[in-house]
Amino acid sequence: MIIVLKPHSSPEVVAHVLERIEALGLTPHLSQGVSRTIIGVIGDEQKLQVEPLQAIAGVEQVVPILKPYKLASREFHPEDSVFEVKGIKIGGGHLAMIAGPCAIEGEALLYEVAVRVRDAGANILRGGAFKPRTSPYSFQGLGEDGLKILRNVGDQLHMPVVTEVMDPRQIELVSRYTDMFQIGARNMQNFDLLKEIGKTRIPVLIKRGMSATVKDLLMSVEYILSQGNREVILCERGIRTFEDSTRNTLDLSIVPNVKGLSHLPIIVDPSHATGRPDLIPAMAMAAVASGCDGVHIEVHSCPEKALSDGPQALVPDQYARLMDELRRLAEVMGKTIDVCEGEPVSCAPC
Amino acid sequence: MIIVLKPHSSPEVVAHVLERIEALGLTPHLSQGVSRTIIGVIGDEQKLQVEPLQAIAGVEQVVPILKPYKLASREFHPEDSVFEVKGIKIGGGHLAMIAGPCAIEGEALLYEVAVRVRDAGANILRGGAFKPRTSPYSFQGLGEDGLKILRNVGDQLHMPVVTEVMDPRQIELVSRYTDMFQIGARNMQNFDLLKEIGKTRIPVLIKRGMSATVKDLLMSVEYILSQGNREVILCERGIRTFEDSTRNTLDLSIVPNVKGLSHLPIIVDPSHATGRPDLIPAMAMAAVASGCDGVHIEVHSCPEKALSDGPQALVPDQYARLMDELRRLAEVMGKTIDVCEGEPVSCAPC
Amino acid sequence: MIIVLKPHSSPEVVAHVLERIEALGLTPHLSQGVSRTIIGVIGDEQKLQVEPLQAIAGVEQVVPILKPYKLASREFHPEDSVFEVKGIKIGGGHLAMIAGPCAIEGEALLYEVAVRVRDAGANILRGGAFKPRTSPYSFQGLGEDGLKILRNVGDQLHMPVVTEVMDPRQIELVSRYTDMFQIGARNMQNFDLLKEIGKTRIPVLIKRGMSATVKDLLMSVEYILSQGNREVILCERGIRTFEDSTRNTLDLSIVPNVKGLSHLPIIVDPSHATGRPDLIPAMAMAAVASGCDGVHIEVHSCPEKALSDGPQALVPDQYARLMDELRRLAEVMGKTIDVCEGEPVSCAPC
Amino acid sequence: MIIVLKPHSSPEVVAHVLERIEALGLTPHLSQGVSRTIIGVIGDEQKLQVEPLQAIAGVEQVVPILKPYKLASREFHPEDSVFEVKGIKIGGGHLAMIAGPCAIEGEALLYEVAVRVRDAGANILRGGAFKPRTSPYSFQGLGEDGLKILRNVGDQLHMPVVTEVMDPRQIELVSRYTDMFQIGARNMQNFDLLKEIGKTRIPVLIKRGMSATVKDLLMSVEYILSQGNREVILCERGIRTFEDSTRNTLDLSIVPNVKGLSHLPIIVDPSHATGRPDLIPAMAMAAVASGCDGVHIEVHSCPEKALSDGPQALVPDQYARLMDELRRLAEVMGKTIDVCEGEPVSCAPC
């Protein structure tokens, strides 16, 4: 850590800062120049980063050198992490192809979509039972009934399933039905939720918040990891900018950026990022070409009647065409798309 | 609501859209121009806004006319709402002057700060017992011990108190100690928390999320109101932009903007918005001049040792000087700052 | 165009708005609902869009239906435009591979870089003679000497060249040396420059401004087209957001977005977008996968001594490795990379 | 300047960096910690800031300590600068009250508005003769005819005038008619324009670009100052963010921020910042309360017929009411609003 003092700092100020640093058991290195005095600090920087050194009178700037996250960092774990969800690998060259409707609306509908996306090559089924809707007057999800449907359809088709959890009180319930938790963008800094999820041993897909930097995202991941749950997958889903012709702005540079900073897999959700079916295929292609570990796409068999986010869903035919292209691209990129084992069986009512 | 069809839409497309609208019990008005066909819809627009009309093939654009919130709107409640928290009025010309440390660190410290800010003119005491920290390695708050201290100090000084609640599971506990809930920026779209808070009858201070539009904020307020809790106060605390010399960018235009759209009071937090003590006084002045209903400022007697957000705290002397200026300004603006009744008594250990 | 009146508008207000519309020779269509009155306008909307209808008392909202640009729109020109710069095609499946140093620093250096990028597959040479630098104390470019060097090296290697023009007074000079103008991001709304460039018949590469929406970019393009110069190529180079780990945020969704709205080619510049050599290759791959018409990359043989933007330059070896990957990707995408004709000759001093 | 090396840097890397620093005539100070090596550099940092040290292999981060601008900084000129434009002082407690229509449309109209705003207390008249319009199909201004009208009206009313210059080729012409140049937001980084304006000795009002940081703005100011023109006034007019209910987001924190960093006056333009007459008065009040040196407001006697930006203009009556409030506020703030001398004479045609 480097501490820059204001111009013309008095010897008292310098002495006070040195004293504070030594009181923390760390060693300061003083460099006095003509216009500024600089203090380098050697020692456990993590200790120092939580101290309000910036608040000391006479301090102009505090420059941290080390990353504020540990367990998520590539320095801590140099190899790519690879996780397995019911036989489907994610990371280390294996692409997660997550697809399904935004919300679970009923068993027949989910089964219909699931069969189609599985045929097209999807290897994880998604569907929301608890929905974070901007308006209190919108459909809020089927709750436990939805979870049962998701589990049943997943089992019939031998597909692992992922669903969102929004509230620490839902974790126990959701954990009985899902293979992977999803934490939504709006909850990326719901720290109590992160801590509770961190105590489970179920893989987590965590979406980047709309105004989260790469560092913020990795700090939220650190909350989960530090509780003992090591299976965390990141998901870019667009950030909020001034551009208003798309729902959000997809920031694909986070993919190679995270690959440098962390060992964890990162996937991309072009559905929420663009909100526009006409842009989703191109952005899914771009995502895979950027080196990500999977793509998350919303598919609905009748978007104009969907109870949630219909306008951004692909129909199954569009998804199938896109998967054909993604497969060709994955081959050029040297990536594998794991296939769900077994034969689908017809879906019995749950 | 207005639905604009794509150029050269076939009669089948037009007929399909009309059919969908009529199926919802609404009346469409068709206008056919040379380059576009436009359909106006008369009827309960709220019903329509949750329908995915944008997903109908042939629809180019859907333009909502009515606001998506009702209970929060000024059309619903034309007069300014004025709320009272233990005798201190907020709104309708009464300014809430909320001050205190970021986190509650101990009783002696809180009492010291509280006496000073009360003397300076603050009329509500703040302090965090549950802290949403970006890093899992930072101080997370004293929990119930902190709540007890806050209640005790508030009682000694006859000051109403406000404190943050982060998790639906904490609501019952916090409600035993606080006079007003605070919902933090990171939880502005934690919809389960909003719903549960909406079931209580304790006033709520809700902070604008870092990437929330005015409309998003009012929709989150609608979640609370629609559960029956009508005492909601909004708080601007800065949004995230590209400008990196301040912690966030204070968007004061939200004050007159909200005054036009809603009947609810809105206050301003220049501490989190700027993150810089050298800018807080000027922004507090600007806030009151913009017509807001109060100012929320963090004060600590020794910022360089604060356990949370020390670098952005004012010291009590700075706060007192600022309050002198704010009082003069409030007078010119025709605003009143209610004063806490009674005499402070010395603080017995809780 | 749709005009929405405020609730409870008086008949006088309605009459006044209708009168204003008819005075412009257009036909209004009135729809009166319970809570709002809506007026649709049929006729030449371009005429109306420049009128300040929003300023009429009683008008709540004005909703334009047609795009404000014409010549740039796909409705005006349904087929993809394909341009040719000295035998190198851009658009319609042909990728422009533009490479070279940020600034022209000397003939030997430029020749060295140019030979290397040409060997790797670049088909257009870039280099700045007039440099828009944030600081007045930074290197500002070699001016005409730089242009001569660029022309000479381009001729020796049979490569078309592109260089930036910043000031209307430079156009005549620059046009004597270059095959394509570049308009930089900071000048995207320098309207006098756009108009003057529009009067030439030299192809133009126009970069998206840091805070320009897709619509803003197309309006700037319209300035050039409306002066008669029809050969305009767009370039995405990142927008400004809150994310601070990259120089800008590359918004690749603009590629399919522009493809829907316009017939013009669009290329991508991952160098300025990321500012980080470790991210450039992945973003170049993503760009081509998104369907763009070319990639613009800065290459320098000794970045640590570059006079401009060294920290974001690739070295020639990195560029060659990237081009190998881009070629394989282009093949999968069904795209062609035109090759410069002829044999390089050694560079005589200019 | 501080240079942080990557973890586990070899002695060769360290030696190479030291060598580069010494070759520039500067003195490096080495601190080797367990996880990082840090090099502090003492000497003329300006020299170093233009060097691409970040591009050296092995360098992780370069942290500048000194500000990149000199002449604009408060360290260079500790006292507030106060400028005088035809007897009207700006800065040092004197508020510039700039008002007038967006565009000059004709002499009678400008005279009418000018008389009204002068009566209300405005002390500088604005009006655009060259207009930077987003659309090439919008009114582009009257050019020299407009300048003549502005000069004539200003002279009749003894008001100094300010008008925008967009192109270096217009400077000589505009300088014959105006008392102050305006550089618009879109030209804030039109460096050739800045340099040429810097060679004149006419005061300059420079508007912050829509995506310019405080530092960017001060660097653009430095371009003008470094050419010898020392009379530069800054203007905040809103930045581009995700919030779409206002035209831009007014960032008032720039006012105290600039006051700390620079000696130059800064004024605020709430018209362009909000684009909404209902918000302008509150934001003008907030601006003055934040400590700025003036307010720039667009006024038109018939906004619905204005040729440019009508929807954001105040009418003269609204302006007069606002000025009454601003005067009371200015008094509390201890600020003076200079008054134009002499009696208005009726306007002879120019």
XYZ file of C-alpha atoms in Angstrom, chain B residues 123-293:
171
model
C -33.214 15.907 14.866
C -32.843 12.213 13.991
C -29.944 9.966 15.028
C -28.541 7.375 12.639
C -26.155 4.448 13.208
C -25.675 1.071 11.551
C -25.868 -2.210 13.460
C -25.968 -4.413 10.348
C -23.491 -3.127 7.749
C -23.506 -4.017 4.053
C -19.754 -4.025 3.402
C -18.225 -4.676 -0.002
C -15.576 -6.904 1.577
C -16.347 -9.952 3.726
C -13.192 -9.100 5.664
C -14.485 -5.682 6.826
C -16.343 -4.943 10.095
C -19.913 -6.190 9.664
C -21.605 -4.323 12.540
C -22.457 -5.103 16.174
C -25.881 -6.602 15.425
C -28.367 -6.615 18.305
C -25.814 -5.105 20.692
C -25.615 -2.147 18.354
C -29.389 -1.811 18.207
C -29.568 -1.697 22.026
C -26.951 1.043 22.145
C -28.754 3.065 19.488
C -32.098 2.780 21.309
C -30.549 3.715 24.611
C -28.712 6.762 23.279
C -31.778 7.878 21.330
C -33.893 7.633 24.463
C -31.431 9.557 26.605
C -31.373 12.372 24.073
C -35.054 12.229 23.096
C -33.977 11.692 19.476
C -35.778 9.368 17.111
C -33.422 6.814 15.578
C -33.023 5.207 12.170
C -30.997 2.117 11.309
C -30.547 -0.164 8.325
C -32.194 -3.535 7.906
C -30.652 -5.829 5.284
C -32.447 -9.154 5.592
C -36.133 -10.056 6.023
C -35.119 -12.214 8.988
C -33.871 -9.117 10.861
C -37.080 -7.101 10.567
C -38.757 -8.321 13.732
C -35.600 -7.763 15.776
C -34.840 -4.330 14.360
C -38.446 -3.211 14.727
C -38.109 -3.621 18.500
C -35.398 -0.947 18.627
C -35.832 1.532 15.783
C -38.214 4.388 14.959
C -37.516 4.216 11.233
C -36.080 1.535 8.963
C -33.425 2.317 6.409
C -33.204 0.273 3.217
C -29.752 0.676 1.692
C -28.926 1.401 -1.931
C -27.763 -2.173 -2.552
C -31.115 -3.516 -1.357
C -33.351 -1.106 -3.247
C -34.453 -3.986 -5.461
C -34.377 -6.713 -2.812
C -38.053 -7.287 -3.413
C -38.628 -9.791 -0.598
C -37.204 -7.300 1.871
C -39.445 -4.554 0.443
C -42.540 -6.731 0.764
C -41.809 -7.639 4.378
C -41.044 -4.032 5.323
C -44.305 -3.125 3.622
C -46.163 -5.313 6.094
C -44.858 -3.351 9.096
C -46.184 0.061 10.108
C -42.825 1.673 10.820
C -41.635 4.562 8.582
C -39.056 3.631 5.963
C -36.159 5.584 4.499
C -35.326 3.976 1.144
C -32.122 4.866 -0.660
C -31.875 5.056 -4.414
C -29.854 2.225 -5.925
C -26.592 3.123 -7.629
C -28.022 2.405 -11.050
C -31.698 3.065 -10.406
C -33.674 5.536 -12.481
C -36.309 7.716 -10.840
C -38.898 5.295 -12.177
C -37.117 2.276 -10.705
C -37.004 3.975 -7.318
C -40.713 4.782 -7.401
C -41.501 1.192 -8.424
C -39.574 -0.092 -5.396
C -41.508 2.347 -3.223
C -44.700 0.949 -4.763
C -43.734 -2.501 -3.458
C -43.752 -1.142 0.095
C -46.886 0.973 -0.307
C -48.849 -1.842 -1.908
C -48.331 -3.930 1.230
C -50.000 -1.269 3.329
C -47.086 0.704 4.794
C -47.670 4.253 3.571
C -44.835 6.079 5.359
C -41.991 5.986 2.881
C -39.270 8.622 2.533
C -36.942 8.557 -0.460
C -33.220 9.282 -0.290
C -30.872 10.347 -3.087
C -27.321 9.176 -2.356
C -25.578 9.393 -5.712
C -25.538 7.227 -8.795
C -22.715 5.454 -10.532
C -21.189 7.255 -13.501
C -17.826 7.485 -15.251
C -16.676 10.371 -12.999
C -14.106 8.907 -10.654
C -13.073 11.840 -8.479
C -16.150 11.389 -6.288
C -17.453 8.131 -4.830
C -20.731 8.525 -6.736
C -22.406 11.350 -8.672
C -25.049 13.220 -6.689
C -28.105 13.662 -8.928
C -29.946 16.552 -7.302
C -32.367 16.940 -10.195
C -34.191 13.957 -8.718
C -35.494 16.266 -5.989
C -37.746 18.524 -8.113
C -38.337 15.561 -10.420
C -39.781 13.425 -7.595
C -41.714 16.426 -6.274
C -43.544 16.513 -9.610
C -44.160 12.772 -9.848
C -44.899 11.842 -6.242
C -46.329 13.116 -2.969
C -43.613 11.486 -0.851
C -40.780 13.336 0.906
C -37.256 13.026 -0.452
C -34.035 13.709 1.427
C -30.404 13.797 0.286
C -27.282 12.031 1.556
C -24.203 13.985 0.418
C -21.876 11.749 2.464
C -22.250 8.625 0.345
C -22.815 10.653 -2.816
C -19.435 12.358 -2.702
C -17.400 10.257 -0.266
C -15.389 13.426 0.384
C -15.698 15.639 3.474
C -14.406 18.627 1.483
C -17.447 18.439 -0.811
C -20.184 17.469 1.677
C -21.025 20.956 3.006
C -21.472 22.493 -0.472
C -23.627 19.558 -1.551
C -25.749 19.732 1.605
C -26.412 23.407 0.866
C -27.262 22.621 -2.749
C -29.606 19.852 -1.618
C -31.645 22.134 0.617
C -31.714 24.812 -2.093
C -33.057 22.218 -4.543
C -36.135 21.816 -2.331
C -35.472 18.520 -0.580
C -37.017 17.517 2.761
